[in-house]
Amino acid sequence: MLQLYNWSRFPWYRQSVPVELIPLPLSVSERQGSFLLGPTTVIVATGPALASAWLLHDVLHTATGHAMPVVPDAAGAPAITVLVDGETTDAFPSTAAERYHLAINEDHVTIHAAQPAGATRAVQTVRQLLPADALRAAPVLTEPVTLPCLTIDDEPRFAWRGLMLDVARHFQPKEFLLRLIDLAALHRLNVLHLHLTDDQGWRLEVPSWPKLTQIGAWRSETVLGHARDQLGFDGTPHGGYYTIADLKEVVAYARARHITVVPEVDLPGHVRSALAAYPELGNTGTTQPVATTFGVFEQILAPTDEALRFARDVFDVVVDIFDSPFIHIGGDECPRTEWQQSAAARARADELGLPGVEFLQSWFTAQFAQHLRQHGRRVIGWDEILDGGAPDDAVISVWREFGIAAKALAAGHDVIVAPQEAVYLDFYASPGPAEPLHIHGNLPLETIAEFDPVPASPDDRTDGAGHRAPGAVLGVQAQLWTEYLPTPREVEYAAFPRLAAVAEMAWASMDNRRAQPVTERLTTHLTRLDALGVNYRPPAGPHPWQSGGTGARARFDHR
Ligand code: ACM
């Protein structure tokens, strides 16, 4: 009754938006024709479909300027029906929870998912089926906006599809975390791992340990250029932290998009910021400032009851803020020098019946895991926590090299594949001289595009370690360490478009990836990133005026 014209019969506005989605869905079958997103279109949803329907409403209202009301019944209007069978039954991480069916016909669109997460992923696919300019923050398209007729059946390869952002080396504004969640959602990623603490800054408010943010969140200055070049310091204070309310907001924003925010508190190494605030937690009794340069420092937690009390207090705040079933305890790059030199640490190792001080990290990990287990959470640690033995239920973030994944799996641990050679987006994107300052390495998008994150023989029981069933590859995660990425613009430049290739690695099957390489869909995808104002690195390489030198930081803008 409300539909005055069947607009789709008018060929003059049929846009040819290429169906070039990133990540690639499991199956797509395209048909002739399109569905008009017109002034009378409604979104039909009830019950567990409502939250996804409102997300879709926001997307389509912004794209078209039309009201796109969410209603319980179409009453004859052209409709997008969002059907969700029930509330969430498969807790994260679960690929089944994210399965969806999307059918676009000339007169009707249906999104159907068993669980809300699946419908939310479908909304993101719909976003990519719109003309790129529909992704702008307000409607700019003058021609009618349509969706191409097709059917998509989709489910991710991996249940964990993550992005880690280091907010410790350079504090990143809360607004940028929200933007990154939106950008992650567009790529159907489902984890934002926040590296909240490190030698150069403590970013998490902990009311019972106030000096962590009064002192530990601030440093007096930052090394110029690359730390290894010893070019001096910038003389400019740097810092910042998130309040508990800020982080609860970030978690809720992510949750509405079915993205889990996984917090990391890096212990027992990488704690210079905590020790600047509370030197009594260290091994030497001396006070050192928050670190102003980058690398691995010898200052680590002392193996004392006080240090354990500190960690438990921090984790109690963490579990109050974050609903993630997994809590990351760091555990990387923890030199044993101070423990070796400390009579108290050696005595503690003896008292605990450990063969040597090098096992104190393993003891710390076990204590953290036990405490978090009482809160119903599982620990994740960087792969160094395997040294000396990790608790059976600990998940391993494999970062030093991919080969460690097979060993961790064989030892029965679940694994997140995050190796530097494949998914460290803080690495250089090419060996070319015009790349702006990055940490080191060379990780072109093409390398990411070809990488298969499942070890060839995950159940190969190397080292005789396998005394229980092999673990599972939960998924894949990109890392953005920010030593040399001081602001959101630099972070975006390092992240994009390589993150699109990581998202594809995490979502799409190897067969689909080989048949339709992500590189062939990149040009279309960049128009979306342009509309969203993402400061991506041009695939052809940086502009020649960008300095790859070691002096003052280059500004790097892609336009
Ligand atoms: C790491 O890159 N240190 C986990």
Coordinates of C-alpha atoms and ligand atoms in Angstrom, one line a residue:
M1 CA 0.0 0.0 0.0
L2 CA 2.8 2.3 0.8
Q3 CA 4.9 1.3 -2.1
L4 CA 4.1 3.7 -4.9
Y5 CA 6.6 2.5 -7.4
N6 CA 8.6 -0.6 -7.8
W7 CA 11.8 1.4 -8.1
S8 CA 13.9 -1.6 -9.0
R9 CA 12.2 -1.5 -12.5
F10 CA 13.9 1.8 -13.2
P11 CA 17.3 1.0 -14.7
W12 CA 18.6 4.5 -14.3
Y13 CA 19.7 4.1 -10.7
R14 CA 21.0 0.5 -10.9
Q15 CA 24.4 1.0 -9.5
S16 CA 27.0 -1.7 -10.2
V17 CA 28.5 -2.1 -6.7
P18 CA 30.9 -5.0 -7.1
V19 CA 30.2 -7.8 -4.6
E20 CA 33.8 -7.7 -3.3
L21 CA 33.6 -8.5 0.3
I22 CA 36.4 -8.7 2.9
P23 CA 36.6 -11.1 4.5
L24 CA 35.2 -13.5 1.9
P25 CA 32.0 -15.2 3.0
L26 CA 31.8 -19.0 2.9
S27 CA 29.5 -18.9 -0.1
V28 CA 28.0 -16.2 -2.3
S29 CA 25.6 -16.6 -5.1
E30 CA 24.8 -13.5 -7.1
R31 CA 21.6 -12.8 -9.0
Q32 CA 20.3 -10.1 -11.3
G33 CA 18.4 -7.2 -9.7
S34 CA 18.5 -5.2 -6.6
F35 CA 16.6 -4.2 -3.5
L36 CA 15.8 -0.5 -3.1
L37 CA 16.4 1.1 0.3
G38 CA 13.7 3.6 -0.2
P39 CA 11.6 6.0 2.0
T40 CA 9.1 3.3 2.8
T41 CA 11.5 0.4 3.6
V42 CA 11.1 -1.0 7.1
I43 CA 13.2 -3.4 9.2
V44 CA 11.2 -6.2 10.7
A45 CA 12.4 -7.7 14.0
T46 CA 11.3 -8.9 17.4
G47 CA 12.9 -10.5 20.5
P48 CA 16.5 -11.6 20.1
A49 CA 16.7 -10.0 16.6
L50 CA 16.1 -6.5 17.9
A51 CA 19.6 -5.5 18.8
S52 CA 21.0 -6.4 15.4
A53 CA 18.0 -4.8 13.7
W54 CA 18.8 -1.5 15.5
L55 CA 22.4 -1.7 14.4
L56 CA 21.1 -2.2 10.8
H57 CA 18.8 0.7 11.3
D58 CA 21.7 2.9 12.3
V59 CA 23.7 1.8 9.2
L60 CA 20.9 2.2 6.7
H61 CA 19.5 5.4 8.2
T62 CA 22.9 7.0 8.0
A63 CA 23.4 5.7 4.4
T64 CA 20.1 6.8 3.0
G65 CA 18.6 9.4 5.2
H66 CA 15.4 7.4 5.3
A67 CA 13.8 6.5 8.6
M68 CA 14.1 2.7 8.3
P69 CA 12.0 2.1 11.3
V70 CA 12.3 -1.2 13.2
V71 CA 8.8 -2.7 13.4
P72 CA 7.3 -6.0 14.5
D73 CA 5.4 -6.4 11.2
A74 CA 6.0 -5.1 7.7
A75 CA 2.3 -4.3 7.0
G76 CA 2.9 -4.6 3.3
A77 CA 6.0 -2.3 3.2
P78 CA 9.2 -3.4 1.5
A79 CA 11.0 -5.1 4.3
I80 CA 14.3 -6.3 5.6
T81 CA 13.5 -9.1 8.0
V82 CA 16.0 -9.9 10.7
L83 CA 15.3 -13.4 12.2
V84 CA 17.2 -14.7 15.1
D85 CA 16.1 -18.1 16.5
G86 CA 17.1 -17.4 20.1
E87 CA 19.4 -15.8 22.6
T88 CA 23.1 -16.7 22.6
T89 CA 23.6 -20.4 23.5
D90 CA 27.2 -21.0 22.3
A91 CA 29.5 -18.8 24.4
F92 CA 32.4 -17.1 22.8
P93 CA 34.5 -18.4 21.2
S94 CA 32.2 -20.3 18.9
T95 CA 32.0 -20.3 15.1
A96 CA 28.4 -21.6 15.2
A97 CA 27.2 -18.5 17.1
E98 CA 28.4 -16.4 14.2
R99 CA 26.7 -18.3 11.3
Y100 CA 24.2 -16.4 9.2
H101 CA 22.2 -16.5 6.0
L102 CA 21.5 -13.4 4.0
A103 CA 19.1 -13.4 1.1
I104 CA 18.5 -10.2 -0.9
N105 CA 15.7 -10.3 -3.4
E106 CA 14.0 -7.4 -5.3
D107 CA 11.1 -7.3 -3.0
H108 CA 12.5 -8.5 0.3
V109 CA 15.7 -9.0 2.3
T110 CA 16.1 -11.7 4.9
I111 CA 18.8 -12.0 7.5
H112 CA 18.5 -15.3 9.4
A113 CA 20.8 -16.4 12.2
A114 CA 20.5 -18.9 15.1
Q115 CA 22.1 -16.5 17.5
P116 CA 22.4 -12.7 17.8
A117 CA 26.2 -12.7 16.9
G118 CA 25.4 -14.2 13.5
A119 CA 22.9 -11.5 12.7
T120 CA 25.4 -8.8 13.8
R121 CA 27.9 -10.2 11.3
A122 CA 25.3 -10.1 8.6
V123 CA 24.7 -6.4 9.3
Q124 CA 28.4 -5.9 8.6
T125 CA 28.2 -7.8 5.3
V126 CA 25.2 -5.6 4.3
R127 CA 27.4 -2.5 5.0
Q128 CA 30.0 -3.8 2.5
L129 CA 27.2 -4.4 -0.1
L130 CA 26.3 -0.7 0.0
P131 CA 28.1 1.8 -2.2
A132 CA 31.2 3.0 -0.4
D133 CA 29.9 6.5 0.1
A134 CA 27.0 5.0 2.2
L135 CA 29.6 4.4 4.9
R136 CA 30.1 8.1 5.5
A137 CA 28.8 9.6 8.8
A138 CA 25.9 11.3 7.1
P139 CA 23.9 10.6 3.9
V140 CA 25.7 12.0 0.8
L141 CA 24.4 9.8 -2.0
T142 CA 22.0 11.6 -4.3
E143 CA 20.9 8.5 -6.2
P144 CA 18.6 5.9 -4.6
V145 CA 20.6 3.3 -2.6
T146 CA 20.2 -0.4 -3.4
L147 CA 21.5 -3.8 -2.3
P148 CA 22.4 -6.3 -5.0
C149 CA 20.3 -9.5 -5.2
L150 CA 22.2 -12.5 -3.8
T151 CA 22.3 -15.2 -1.3
I152 CA 25.1 -15.6 1.2
D153 CA 25.7 -18.4 3.7
D154 CA 28.5 -17.6 6.0
E155 CA 30.4 -18.9 9.0
P156 CA 33.9 -18.0 10.1
R157 CA 36.8 -20.5 9.9
F158 CA 38.0 -19.4 13.4
A159 CA 36.1 -18.4 16.5
W160 CA 38.8 -16.0 17.7
R161 CA 39.6 -13.2 15.2
G162 CA 41.5 -10.6 17.1
L163 CA 43.3 -7.3 17.0
M164 CA 45.7 -6.3 19.8
L165 CA 46.3 -2.6 20.4
D166 CA 49.2 -1.6 22.7
V167 CA 47.8 1.5 24.6
A168 CA 50.8 1.4 27.0
R169 CA 53.7 2.5 24.8
H170 CA 51.6 5.3 23.5
F171 CA 48.3 6.1 25.1
Q172 CA 45.5 6.0 22.6
P173 CA 42.3 8.1 23.2
K174 CA 39.2 6.3 24.2
E175 CA 37.4 7.6 21.1
F176 CA 40.0 5.8 19.0
L177 CA 39.2 2.5 20.7
L178 CA 35.5 3.0 19.8
R179 CA 36.5 3.8 16.2
L180 CA 38.8 0.7 16.1
I181 CA 35.9 -1.4 17.4
D182 CA 33.8 -0.1 14.5
L183 CA 36.5 -0.8 12.0
A184 CA 37.1 -4.3 13.5
A185 CA 33.4 -5.0 13.2
L186 CA 33.4 -4.0 9.6
H187 CA 36.0 -6.7 9.0
R188 CA 33.9 -9.2 11.0
L189 CA 36.7 -9.4 13.7
N190 CA 35.5 -10.3 17.2
V191 CA 38.3 -9.6 19.7
L192 CA 39.9 -6.3 20.7
H193 CA 42.8 -7.2 23.0
L194 CA 44.0 -4.2 24.9
H195 CA 47.6 -4.3 26.1
L196 CA 46.9 -2.0 29.1
T197 CA 50.2 -1.9 31.0
D198 CA 53.9 -1.8 30.1
D199 CA 57.2 -0.3 31.1
Q200 CA 56.3 3.0 29.5
G201 CA 52.8 3.5 31.0
W202 CA 50.1 2.0 33.2
R203 CA 46.7 2.8 31.6
L204 CA 44.2 1.1 34.0
E205 CA 42.6 2.9 36.9
V206 CA 43.0 0.7 40.1
P207 CA 41.4 2.6 43.0
S208 CA 43.2 0.6 45.7
W209 CA 46.6 1.3 44.1
P210 CA 46.1 5.0 43.1
K211 CA 49.8 5.7 42.3
L212 CA 49.6 3.3 39.3
T213 CA 47.8 6.1 37.4
Q214 CA 49.0 9.1 39.4
I215 CA 52.6 8.2 38.7
G216 CA 52.7 5.1 36.5
A217 CA 50.6 6.6 33.7
W218 CA 53.0 9.4 32.9
R219 CA 56.5 9.5 31.5
S220 CA 58.7 12.6 31.3
E221 CA 59.6 12.2 27.7
T222 CA 60.1 9.7 24.8
V223 CA 63.1 8.5 22.9
L224 CA 63.5 10.2 19.5
G225 CA 63.5 8.1 16.3
H226 CA 64.3 4.4 16.9
A227 CA 65.5 3.5 20.4
R228 CA 68.5 1.6 19.0
D229 CA 69.8 4.8 17.3
Q230 CA 70.2 6.7 20.6
L231 CA 69.2 10.1 19.1
G232 CA 68.1 11.6 22.4
F233 CA 64.7 12.4 23.8
D234 CA 61.8 14.7 22.8
G235 CA 61.6 16.5 26.1
T236 CA 57.8 16.2 26.0
P237 CA 55.8 14.4 28.7
H238 CA 53.4 11.7 27.6
G239 CA 50.7 9.8 29.3
G240 CA 47.1 9.1 30.0
Y241 CA 44.9 6.3 31.4
Y242 CA 41.3 5.0 31.2
T243 CA 39.0 5.3 34.1
I244 CA 36.9 2.3 35.1
A245 CA 33.9 4.0 33.5
D246 CA 35.8 4.6 30.3
L247 CA 36.7 0.9 30.0
K248 CA 33.1 -0.2 30.9
E249 CA 31.9 2.1 28.1
V250 CA 34.4 0.5 25.6
V251 CA 33.4 -3.0 26.7
A252 CA 29.6 -2.2 26.3
Y253 CA 30.2 -0.6 22.9
A254 CA 32.1 -3.7 21.8
R255 CA 29.6 -6.1 23.3
A256 CA 26.8 -4.4 21.2
R257 CA 28.8 -5.4 18.2
H258 CA 29.6 -8.9 19.6
I259 CA 33.2 -8.0 20.0
T260 CA 35.0 -9.2 23.2
V261 CA 37.5 -6.9 24.7
V262 CA 40.3 -9.0 26.2
P263 CA 42.4 -7.0 28.8
E264 CA 46.1 -7.7 29.3
V265 CA 48.0 -6.8 32.4
D266 CA 51.6 -7.7 31.6
L267 CA 53.3 -9.5 34.5
P268 CA 55.8 -10.2 36.0
G269 CA 58.0 -8.4 33.5
H270 CA 57.3 -5.2 31.6
V271 CA 56.3 -3.5 34.9
R272 CA 58.6 -0.4 35.0
S273 CA 55.5 1.8 35.2
A274 CA 54.1 -0.1 38.2
L275 CA 57.5 -0.2 39.9
A276 CA 57.9 3.6 39.4
A277 CA 54.7 3.9 41.4
Y278 CA 55.4 1.2 44.0
P279 CA 59.1 0.4 44.1
E280 CA 58.5 -2.0 47.0
L281 CA 57.0 -4.5 44.5
G282 CA 60.4 -4.8 42.9
N283 CA 63.6 -6.7 43.7
T284 CA 66.1 -3.9 44.4
G285 CA 64.3 -1.4 46.6
T286 CA 65.5 1.4 44.3
T287 CA 63.1 3.8 42.5
Q288 CA 63.3 4.0 38.7
P289 CA 61.1 6.3 36.6
V290 CA 58.5 5.2 34.1
A291 CA 60.6 4.1 31.1
T292 CA 61.2 6.7 28.4
T293 CA 62.7 4.3 25.8
F294 CA 61.8 1.0 24.4
G295 CA 63.1 -2.6 24.7
V296 CA 63.3 -5.3 27.4
F297 CA 64.1 -4.1 31.0
E298 CA 65.5 -6.1 33.8
Q299 CA 63.2 -4.6 36.4
I300 CA 60.5 -7.2 37.2
L301 CA 58.1 -8.1 40.1
A302 CA 59.7 -9.6 43.2
P303 CA 58.2 -13.1 44.1
T304 CA 56.6 -11.8 47.3
D305 CA 53.2 -12.1 48.9
E306 CA 52.9 -8.3 48.5
A307 CA 53.4 -8.6 44.7
L308 CA 50.8 -11.4 44.6
R309 CA 48.4 -9.2 46.6
F310 CA 49.0 -6.4 44.1
A311 CA 48.3 -8.6 41.1
R312 CA 45.1 -10.1 42.7
D313 CA 43.8 -6.6 43.4
V314 CA 44.5 -5.5 39.8
F315 CA 42.8 -8.7 38.4
D316 CA 39.8 -8.1 40.7
V317 CA 39.3 -4.7 39.1
V318 CA 39.9 -6.2 35.6
V319 CA 37.2 -8.9 36.0
D320 CA 34.8 -6.3 37.3
I321 CA 35.3 -4.2 34.1
F322 CA 35.8 -6.8 31.4
D323 CA 33.3 -9.6 30.7
S324 CA 35.8 -11.6 28.6
P325 CA 36.0 -15.2 29.7
F326 CA 39.8 -14.9 29.0
I327 CA 42.2 -12.5 30.8
H328 CA 45.6 -12.0 29.4
I329 CA 48.4 -11.9 31.9
G330 CA 51.2 -11.0 29.5
G331 CA 54.3 -13.1 30.6
D332 CA 56.6 -12.1 27.7
E333 CA 60.2 -11.0 27.9
C334 CA 60.8 -11.5 31.6
P335 CA 64.6 -11.6 32.2
R336 CA 65.6 -13.5 35.3
T337 CA 68.6 -11.3 36.1
E338 CA 67.1 -9.6 39.2
W339 CA 65.8 -12.8 40.6
Q340 CA 69.2 -14.4 40.2
Q341 CA 70.9 -11.5 41.9
S342 CA 68.3 -11.3 44.8
A343 CA 68.9 -13.5 47.9
A344 CA 65.2 -13.0 48.8
A345 CA 64.1 -14.3 45.4
R346 CA 66.4 -17.3 45.6
A347 CA 65.2 -18.0 49.1
R348 CA 61.6 -17.8 47.9
A349 CA 62.3 -20.2 45.1
D350 CA 63.8 -22.7 47.6
E351 CA 60.9 -22.2 50.0
L352 CA 58.4 -23.0 47.1
G353 CA 60.4 -26.1 46.2
L354 CA 61.3 -24.8 42.8
P355 CA 64.5 -26.1 41.1
G356 CA 65.7 -22.5 40.5
V357 CA 64.6 -18.8 40.2
E358 CA 63.9 -19.3 36.5
F359 CA 60.8 -21.2 37.6
L360 CA 59.4 -18.3 39.6
Q361 CA 57.6 -17.0 36.5
S362 CA 55.8 -20.3 36.2
W363 CA 54.8 -20.1 39.8
F364 CA 53.5 -16.5 39.3
T365 CA 51.5 -17.7 36.3
A366 CA 50.0 -20.6 38.3
Q367 CA 49.0 -18.1 41.0
F368 CA 47.3 -15.7 38.6
A369 CA 45.5 -18.6 36.8
Q370 CA 44.2 -19.9 40.1
H371 CA 42.9 -16.5 41.2
L372 CA 41.3 -15.8 37.8
R373 CA 39.8 -19.3 37.8
Q374 CA 38.0 -18.4 41.0
H375 CA 36.4 -15.6 39.0
G376 CA 35.4 -18.1 36.3
R377 CA 38.1 -16.8 33.9
R378 CA 40.8 -18.5 31.9
V379 CA 44.3 -17.0 31.6
I380 CA 46.1 -16.3 28.3
G381 CA 49.8 -15.7 28.2
W382 CA 52.4 -14.9 25.6
D383 CA 54.3 -18.1 24.7
E384 CA 57.1 -17.6 27.2
I385 CA 54.7 -18.8 29.9
L386 CA 55.3 -22.3 28.5
D387 CA 58.9 -22.1 29.8
G388 CA 58.9 -24.0 33.1
G389 CA 55.3 -25.2 32.5
A390 CA 52.0 -23.4 32.2
P391 CA 48.6 -24.4 33.8
D392 CA 46.7 -26.9 31.7
D393 CA 43.9 -24.5 31.0
A394 CA 46.2 -21.6 30.0
V395 CA 45.7 -20.3 26.4
I396 CA 49.0 -19.5 24.6
S397 CA 49.4 -16.4 22.4
V398 CA 52.0 -17.7 20.0
W399 CA 54.1 -14.7 19.0
R400 CA 57.9 -15.5 18.9
E401 CA 57.5 -17.8 15.9
F402 CA 54.7 -19.8 14.4
G403 CA 56.6 -23.1 15.1
I404 CA 55.7 -22.7 18.8
A405 CA 52.0 -23.2 18.0
A406 CA 52.6 -26.9 17.2
K407 CA 54.5 -27.4 20.4
A408 CA 51.8 -25.7 22.5
L409 CA 49.1 -27.6 20.8
A410 CA 50.9 -30.9 21.4
A411 CA 51.3 -30.0 25.1
G412 CA 47.5 -29.7 25.2
H413 CA 47.2 -25.9 25.2
D414 CA 44.6 -24.0 23.2
V415 CA 46.4 -21.5 21.0
I416 CA 45.9 -18.0 19.5
V417 CA 48.1 -17.8 16.4
A418 CA 49.8 -14.3 16.6
P419 CA 53.3 -14.8 15.3
Q420 CA 55.4 -11.8 14.4
E421 CA 56.4 -13.2 11.0
A422 CA 52.7 -13.2 9.9
V423 CA 50.5 -10.8 11.9
Y424 CA 52.7 -8.1 13.6
L425 CA 51.3 -5.0 11.9
D426 CA 53.9 -2.8 13.7
F427 CA 56.5 -4.3 11.3
Y428 CA 57.5 -2.5 8.1
A429 CA 55.1 -3.1 5.2
S430 CA 57.9 -3.2 2.7
P431 CA 61.7 -2.9 2.7
G432 CA 61.4 0.4 0.7
P433 CA 63.2 3.5 1.8
A434 CA 60.1 5.7 2.0
E435 CA 58.3 3.7 4.7
P436 CA 57.8 5.8 7.9
L437 CA 59.6 4.7 11.0
H438 CA 58.4 1.3 12.3
I439 CA 59.9 -1.1 14.8
H440 CA 61.7 -3.5 12.4
G441 CA 60.8 -6.5 10.2
N442 CA 59.1 -6.7 6.8
L443 CA 55.6 -7.9 6.6
P444 CA 54.0 -7.1 3.2
L445 CA 50.2 -7.6 2.8
E446 CA 50.9 -10.4 0.3
T447 CA 52.7 -12.4 3.0
I448 CA 49.6 -12.1 5.3
A449 CA 47.4 -13.0 2.4
E450 CA 49.1 -16.3 1.9
F451 CA 49.6 -17.4 5.5
D452 CA 47.7 -20.5 6.8
P453 CA 47.5 -20.2 10.5
V454 CA 47.0 -23.9 11.3
P455 CA 50.2 -25.9 11.8
A456 CA 50.6 -28.7 9.3
S457 CA 50.6 -31.3 12.1
P458 CA 49.1 -29.8 15.3
D459 CA 49.0 -33.1 17.0
D460 CA 52.6 -33.9 16.4
R461 CA 53.7 -34.6 20.0
T462 CA 57.2 -33.0 19.9
D463 CA 59.5 -33.2 22.9
G464 CA 57.4 -36.0 24.4
A465 CA 55.3 -33.2 25.8
G466 CA 51.9 -34.7 24.9
H467 CA 50.4 -36.3 28.0
R468 CA 46.9 -35.1 27.2
A469 CA 44.8 -34.4 24.2
P470 CA 46.2 -31.8 21.8
G471 CA 44.8 -28.2 22.2
A472 CA 42.9 -26.3 19.6
V473 CA 43.7 -23.3 17.4
L474 CA 41.1 -20.9 18.7
G475 CA 42.0 -18.4 16.0
V476 CA 44.2 -15.6 14.8
Q477 CA 45.2 -12.2 16.1
A478 CA 47.0 -9.2 14.6
Q479 CA 49.3 -7.1 16.9
L480 CA 49.7 -3.4 16.9
W481 CA 52.5 -2.4 19.3
T482 CA 52.8 1.3 19.5
E483 CA 56.4 2.1 20.4
Y484 CA 56.7 3.8 17.0
L485 CA 53.0 4.5 16.4
P486 CA 52.4 7.4 18.6
T487 CA 48.9 8.5 17.5
P488 CA 45.8 7.0 15.9
R489 CA 46.9 8.2 12.5
E490 CA 50.1 6.2 12.7
V491 CA 48.2 3.3 14.1
E492 CA 45.8 3.3 11.2
Y493 CA 48.6 3.6 8.7
A494 CA 50.3 0.5 10.1
A495 CA 47.0 -1.4 10.5
F496 CA 45.4 -0.8 7.1
P497 CA 45.0 -2.3 4.7
R498 CA 47.0 -5.2 6.2
L499 CA 44.3 -5.8 8.8
A500 CA 41.9 -6.6 6.0
A501 CA 44.2 -9.5 5.0
V502 CA 44.4 -10.7 8.6
A503 CA 40.6 -10.6 8.9
E504 CA 40.3 -12.7 5.7
M505 CA 42.9 -15.2 7.2
A506 CA 40.8 -15.4 10.3
W507 CA 37.4 -15.8 8.6
A508 CA 37.8 -17.4 5.2
S509 CA 38.7 -21.0 4.3
M510 CA 42.1 -21.6 2.6
D511 CA 40.3 -22.9 -0.5
N512 CA 38.3 -19.6 -0.8
R513 CA 41.3 -17.5 -0.1
R514 CA 43.4 -19.3 -2.8
A515 CA 40.5 -19.1 -5.3
Q516 CA 39.9 -15.4 -4.8
P517 CA 43.0 -13.7 -3.3
V518 CA 42.2 -10.8 -1.0
T519 CA 44.6 -8.6 -3.1
E520 CA 42.0 -8.7 -6.0
R521 CA 39.3 -7.1 -3.8
L522 CA 41.5 -4.5 -2.2
T523 CA 40.8 -1.6 -4.6
T524 CA 37.1 -1.8 -3.8
H525 CA 37.7 -2.1 -0.1
L526 CA 39.9 0.9 -0.1
T527 CA 37.0 3.0 -1.3
R528 CA 35.2 1.9 1.9
L529 CA 38.2 2.9 4.0
D530 CA 38.3 6.2 2.2
A531 CA 34.7 6.9 3.1
L532 CA 35.5 6.1 6.7
G533 CA 38.5 8.4 6.6
V534 CA 41.0 5.6 7.5
N535 CA 44.6 6.7 7.1
Y536 CA 45.7 3.5 5.3
R537 CA 49.1 2.9 3.7
P538 CA 48.6 3.0 -0.1
P539 CA 49.2 -0.5 -1.4
A540 CA 51.6 0.9 -4.1
G541 CA 53.8 2.3 -1.3
P542 CA 54.2 5.4 0.7
H543 CA 54.5 8.8 -0.9
P544 CA 58.2 9.5 -1.7
W545 CA 58.4 12.5 0.6
Q546 CA 57.7 10.3 3.6
S547 CA 60.9 9.8 5.5
G548 CA 62.0 6.3 6.5
G549 CA 64.9 7.9 8.3
T550 CA 65.7 7.7 11.9
G551 CA 65.3 11.4 12.8
A552 CA 62.2 13.2 13.8
R553 CA 59.0 11.3 13.3
A554 CA 57.6 11.6 9.8
R555 CA 54.0 12.6 9.5
F556 CA 52.3 9.9 7.5
D557 CA 49.0 10.6 5.9
H558 CA 48.0 8.6 2.9
R559 CA 46.4 11.5 1.0
Ligands
ACM1 C1 55.6 -9.4 22.4 O1 55.7 -9.0 21.2 N1 56.6 -9.1 23.2 C2 54.6 -10.3 22.9

